[in-house]
């Protein structure tokens, strides 16, 4: 059984994948991700929510008498963009908390089932948003951007690591002598750590992007939130859900727009991980003398013979002594 050809084959695979990942990382780093524009949202909120309040109450100018309450609701939404998840089903038990926007909407003139203490059993989540603690609009926007940047940086670093370790295998440096072998293995270990972290981040990011692209699930969550935010009337619930959709749609569309980059990233990492693991296993078989790679006279196999002789030399000297 020969493993040196396997080493070289994995090296070429790692070279190709690493080059693609490096190019993709540089491409992502040079592009600004689409994130939630909080300034635009906060500016548009009073007008949009005011019209929502008036439509729910059946009077065109109803919100003009509660402009301060409408503005307070918009401040609350800015400070806790995921309030529909945090206070879902908890009702008036937390109505005194400043980030309970259900209570703020009641003050603006929208009777709320949740604020009245009626519990619901709705479940769901918003893309890339915590379900247990309040997230500000700025925090959600920064989380989107930082995730994109982290993916770009890790993608480029993993690409460099793949190309570097593949070069060592193609040139036969890891078989040059024992010191080089230890150095290359250490480099492989570092690349493995980078790959492990990158795989975790890529799968999480891809999952968030796929969730954000599922508009049916998003609509179902917001429709339920519309029912909780009103007295249960279907028309009023639909009006409030329409407002929530316009306010939170940029959050999901920004994450969804990154699905292609995250898909390529995750696929490349999985292929690189398989090639790296296979290469490491083949190298372990080679240095443990479990293969017959030294039976031919190729340059790499002559290096292997020299490496094995170097490894055995101290033991031979001890026997002669």
PDB file of C-alpha atoms in Angstrom, residues 95-205:
ATOM      1  CA  UNK A  95     -45.362  45.200  31.710  1.00  0.00           C
ATOM      2  CA  UNK A  96     -43.310  47.544  33.886  1.00  0.00           C
ATOM      3  CA  UNK A  97     -40.091  46.831  32.054  1.00  0.00           C
ATOM      4  CA  UNK A  98     -39.120  49.689  29.714  1.00  0.00           C
ATOM      5  CA  UNK A  99     -38.389  47.283  26.864  1.00  0.00           C
ATOM      6  CA  UNK A 100     -41.839  45.646  26.928  1.00  0.00           C
ATOM      7  CA  UNK A 101     -43.162  47.196  23.732  1.00  0.00           C
ATOM      8  CA  UNK A 102     -46.504  45.426  24.125  1.00  0.00           C
ATOM      9  CA  UNK A 103     -47.263  47.850  26.950  1.00  0.00           C
ATOM     10  CA  UNK A 104     -45.978  50.786  24.868  1.00  0.00           C
ATOM     11  CA  UNK A 105     -48.344  49.911  22.031  1.00  0.00           C
ATOM     12  CA  UNK A 106     -51.269  49.904  24.474  1.00  0.00           C
ATOM     13  CA  UNK A 107     -50.344  53.417  25.572  1.00  0.00           C
ATOM     14  CA  UNK A 108     -50.348  54.456  21.915  1.00  0.00           C
ATOM     15  CA  UNK A 109     -53.920  53.194  21.513  1.00  0.00           C
ATOM     16  CA  UNK A 110     -53.604  49.552  20.464  1.00  0.00           C
ATOM     17  CA  UNK A 111     -55.212  47.085  22.896  1.00  0.00           C
ATOM     18  CA  UNK A 112     -52.902  44.097  23.359  1.00  0.00           C
ATOM     19  CA  UNK A 113     -53.717  40.518  24.359  1.00  0.00           C
ATOM     20  CA  UNK A 114     -50.164  40.048  25.636  1.00  0.00           C
ATOM     21  CA  UNK A 115     -50.195  43.239  27.712  1.00  0.00           C
ATOM     22  CA  UNK A 116     -53.525  42.182  29.198  1.00  0.00           C
ATOM     23  CA  UNK A 117     -51.892  39.027  30.531  1.00  0.00           C
ATOM     24  CA  UNK A 118     -53.278  36.526  28.022  1.00  0.00           C
ATOM     25  CA  UNK A 119     -50.624  33.902  27.419  1.00  0.00           C
ATOM     26  CA  UNK A 120     -50.046  32.354  24.033  1.00  0.00           C
ATOM     27  CA  UNK A 121     -48.239  29.253  22.862  1.00  0.00           C
ATOM     28  CA  UNK A 122     -46.612  30.685  19.752  1.00  0.00           C
ATOM     29  CA  UNK A 123     -43.016  29.713  19.025  1.00  0.00           C
ATOM     30  CA  UNK A 124     -40.448  30.921  16.549  1.00  0.00           C
ATOM     31  CA  UNK A 125     -37.324  32.966  16.132  1.00  0.00           C
ATOM     32  CA  UNK A 126     -35.947  35.862  14.142  1.00  0.00           C
ATOM     33  CA  UNK A 127     -32.803  35.376  12.036  1.00  0.00           C
ATOM     34  CA  UNK A 128     -29.520  35.988  13.868  1.00  0.00           C
ATOM     35  CA  UNK A 129     -31.299  37.461  16.909  1.00  0.00           C
ATOM     36  CA  UNK A 130     -31.153  36.263  20.515  1.00  0.00           C
ATOM     37  CA  UNK A 131     -34.430  34.816  21.809  1.00  0.00           C
ATOM     38  CA  UNK A 132     -33.790  35.342  25.528  1.00  0.00           C
ATOM     39  CA  UNK A 133     -32.418  38.865  25.978  1.00  0.00           C
ATOM     40  CA  UNK A 134     -33.291  42.153  24.325  1.00  0.00           C
ATOM     41  CA  UNK A 135     -31.178  43.117  21.311  1.00  0.00           C
ATOM     42  CA  UNK A 136     -30.998  46.734  20.213  1.00  0.00           C
ATOM     43  CA  UNK A 137     -31.312  47.662  16.575  1.00  0.00           C
ATOM     44  CA  UNK A 138     -27.688  48.804  16.591  1.00  0.00           C
ATOM     45  CA  UNK A 139     -26.654  45.539  18.237  1.00  0.00           C
ATOM     46  CA  UNK A 140     -28.454  43.463  15.598  1.00  0.00           C
ATOM     47  CA  UNK A 141     -26.876  45.504  12.800  1.00  0.00           C
ATOM     48  CA  UNK A 142     -23.389  45.196  14.312  1.00  0.00           C
ATOM     49  CA  UNK A 143     -23.878  41.449  14.811  1.00  0.00           C
ATOM     50  CA  UNK A 144     -24.733  41.058  11.110  1.00  0.00           C
ATOM     51  CA  UNK A 145     -21.691  43.030  10.026  1.00  0.00           C
ATOM     52  CA  UNK A 146     -19.270  41.404  12.490  1.00  0.00           C
ATOM     53  CA  UNK A 147     -20.395  37.915  11.441  1.00  0.00           C
ATOM     54  CA  UNK A 148     -19.813  38.763   7.791  1.00  0.00           C
ATOM     55  CA  UNK A 149     -16.370  40.206   8.546  1.00  0.00           C
ATOM     56  CA  UNK A 150     -15.429  37.201  10.715  1.00  0.00           C
ATOM     57  CA  UNK A 151     -16.441  34.835   7.916  1.00  0.00           C
ATOM     58  CA  UNK A 152     -14.356  36.809   5.398  1.00  0.00           C
ATOM     59  CA  UNK A 153     -11.264  36.864   7.650  1.00  0.00           C
ATOM     60  CA  UNK A 154     -11.485  33.173   8.562  1.00  0.00           C
ATOM     61  CA  UNK A 155     -12.094  32.280   4.923  1.00  0.00           C
ATOM     62  CA  UNK A 156      -8.914  34.086   3.854  1.00  0.00           C
ATOM     63  CA  UNK A 157      -6.851  32.668   6.740  1.00  0.00           C
ATOM     64  CA  UNK A 158      -8.016  29.116   6.061  1.00  0.00           C
ATOM     65  CA  UNK A 159      -7.203  29.602   2.374  1.00  0.00           C
ATOM     66  CA  UNK A 160      -3.645  30.698   3.218  1.00  0.00           C
ATOM     67  CA  UNK A 161      -3.243  27.790   5.654  1.00  0.00           C
ATOM     68  CA  UNK A 162      -4.480  25.274   3.073  1.00  0.00           C
ATOM     69  CA  UNK A 163      -2.162  26.569   0.339  1.00  0.00           C
ATOM     70  CA  UNK A 164       0.824  26.685   2.723  1.00  0.00           C
ATOM     71  CA  UNK A 165       0.396  23.132   4.041  1.00  0.00           C
ATOM     72  CA  UNK A 166      -0.324  21.851   0.536  1.00  0.00           C
ATOM     73  CA  UNK A 167       2.908  23.459  -0.699  1.00  0.00           C
ATOM     74  CA  UNK A 168       4.861  21.657   1.998  1.00  0.00           C
ATOM     75  CA  UNK A 169       3.399  18.342   0.850  1.00  0.00           C
ATOM     76  CA  UNK A 170       3.926  18.965  -2.869  1.00  0.00           C
ATOM     77  CA  UNK A 171       7.551  19.989  -2.318  1.00  0.00           C
ATOM     78  CA  UNK A 172       8.112  17.119   0.096  1.00  0.00           C
ATOM     79  CA  UNK A 173       9.294  19.440   2.869  1.00  0.00           C
ATOM     80  CA  UNK A 174       7.596  17.421   5.567  1.00  0.00           C
ATOM     81  CA  UNK A 175       9.781  14.442   4.580  1.00  0.00           C
ATOM     82  CA  UNK A 176      13.010  16.439   4.301  1.00  0.00           C
ATOM     83  CA  UNK A 177      14.066  15.846   7.893  1.00  0.00           C
ATOM     84  CA  UNK A 178      12.603  15.356  11.346  1.00  0.00           C
ATOM     85  CA  UNK A 179      12.627  19.091  12.225  1.00  0.00           C
ATOM     86  CA  UNK A 180      10.739  20.001   9.075  1.00  0.00           C
ATOM     87  CA  UNK A 181       8.285  17.201   9.755  1.00  0.00           C
ATOM     88  CA  UNK A 182       7.543  18.546  13.228  1.00  0.00           C
ATOM     89  CA  UNK A 183       7.174  22.076  11.840  1.00  0.00           C
ATOM     90  CA  UNK A 184       4.806  20.996   9.087  1.00  0.00           C
ATOM     91  CA  UNK A 185       2.716  18.929  11.521  1.00  0.00           C
ATOM     92  CA  UNK A 186       2.506  21.977  13.804  1.00  0.00           C
ATOM     93  CA  UNK A 187       1.337  24.015  10.817  1.00  0.00           C
ATOM     94  CA  UNK A 188      -1.255  21.353  10.042  1.00  0.00           C
ATOM     95  CA  UNK A 189      -2.463  21.518  13.652  1.00  0.00           C
ATOM     96  CA  UNK A 190      -2.840  25.301  13.426  1.00  0.00           C
ATOM     97  CA  UNK A 191      -4.701  24.955  10.152  1.00  0.00           C
ATOM     98  CA  UNK A 192      -6.916  22.331  11.792  1.00  0.00           C
ATOM     99  CA  UNK A 193      -7.831  24.706  14.620  1.00  0.00           C
ATOM    100  CA  UNK A 194      -8.691  27.405  12.095  1.00  0.00           C
ATOM    101  CA  UNK A 195     -10.771  24.937  10.106  1.00  0.00           C
ATOM    102  CA  UNK A 196     -12.650  23.774  13.196  1.00  0.00           C
ATOM    103  CA  UNK A 197     -13.601  27.319  14.188  1.00  0.00           C
ATOM    104  CA  UNK A 198     -14.420  28.238  10.606  1.00  0.00           C
ATOM    105  CA  UNK A 199     -16.633  25.176  10.084  1.00  0.00           C
ATOM    106  CA  UNK A 200     -18.625  25.999  13.226  1.00  0.00           C
ATOM    107  CA  UNK A 201     -19.079  29.626  12.170  1.00  0.00           C
ATOM    108  CA  UNK A 202     -19.918  28.702   8.589  1.00  0.00           C
ATOM    109  CA  UNK A 203     -22.628  26.218   9.568  1.00  0.00           C
ATOM    110  CA  UNK A 204     -24.134  28.675  12.064  1.00  0.00           C
ATOM    111  CA  UNK A 205     -24.085  31.484   9.491  1.00  0.00           C
TER     112      UNK A 205
END
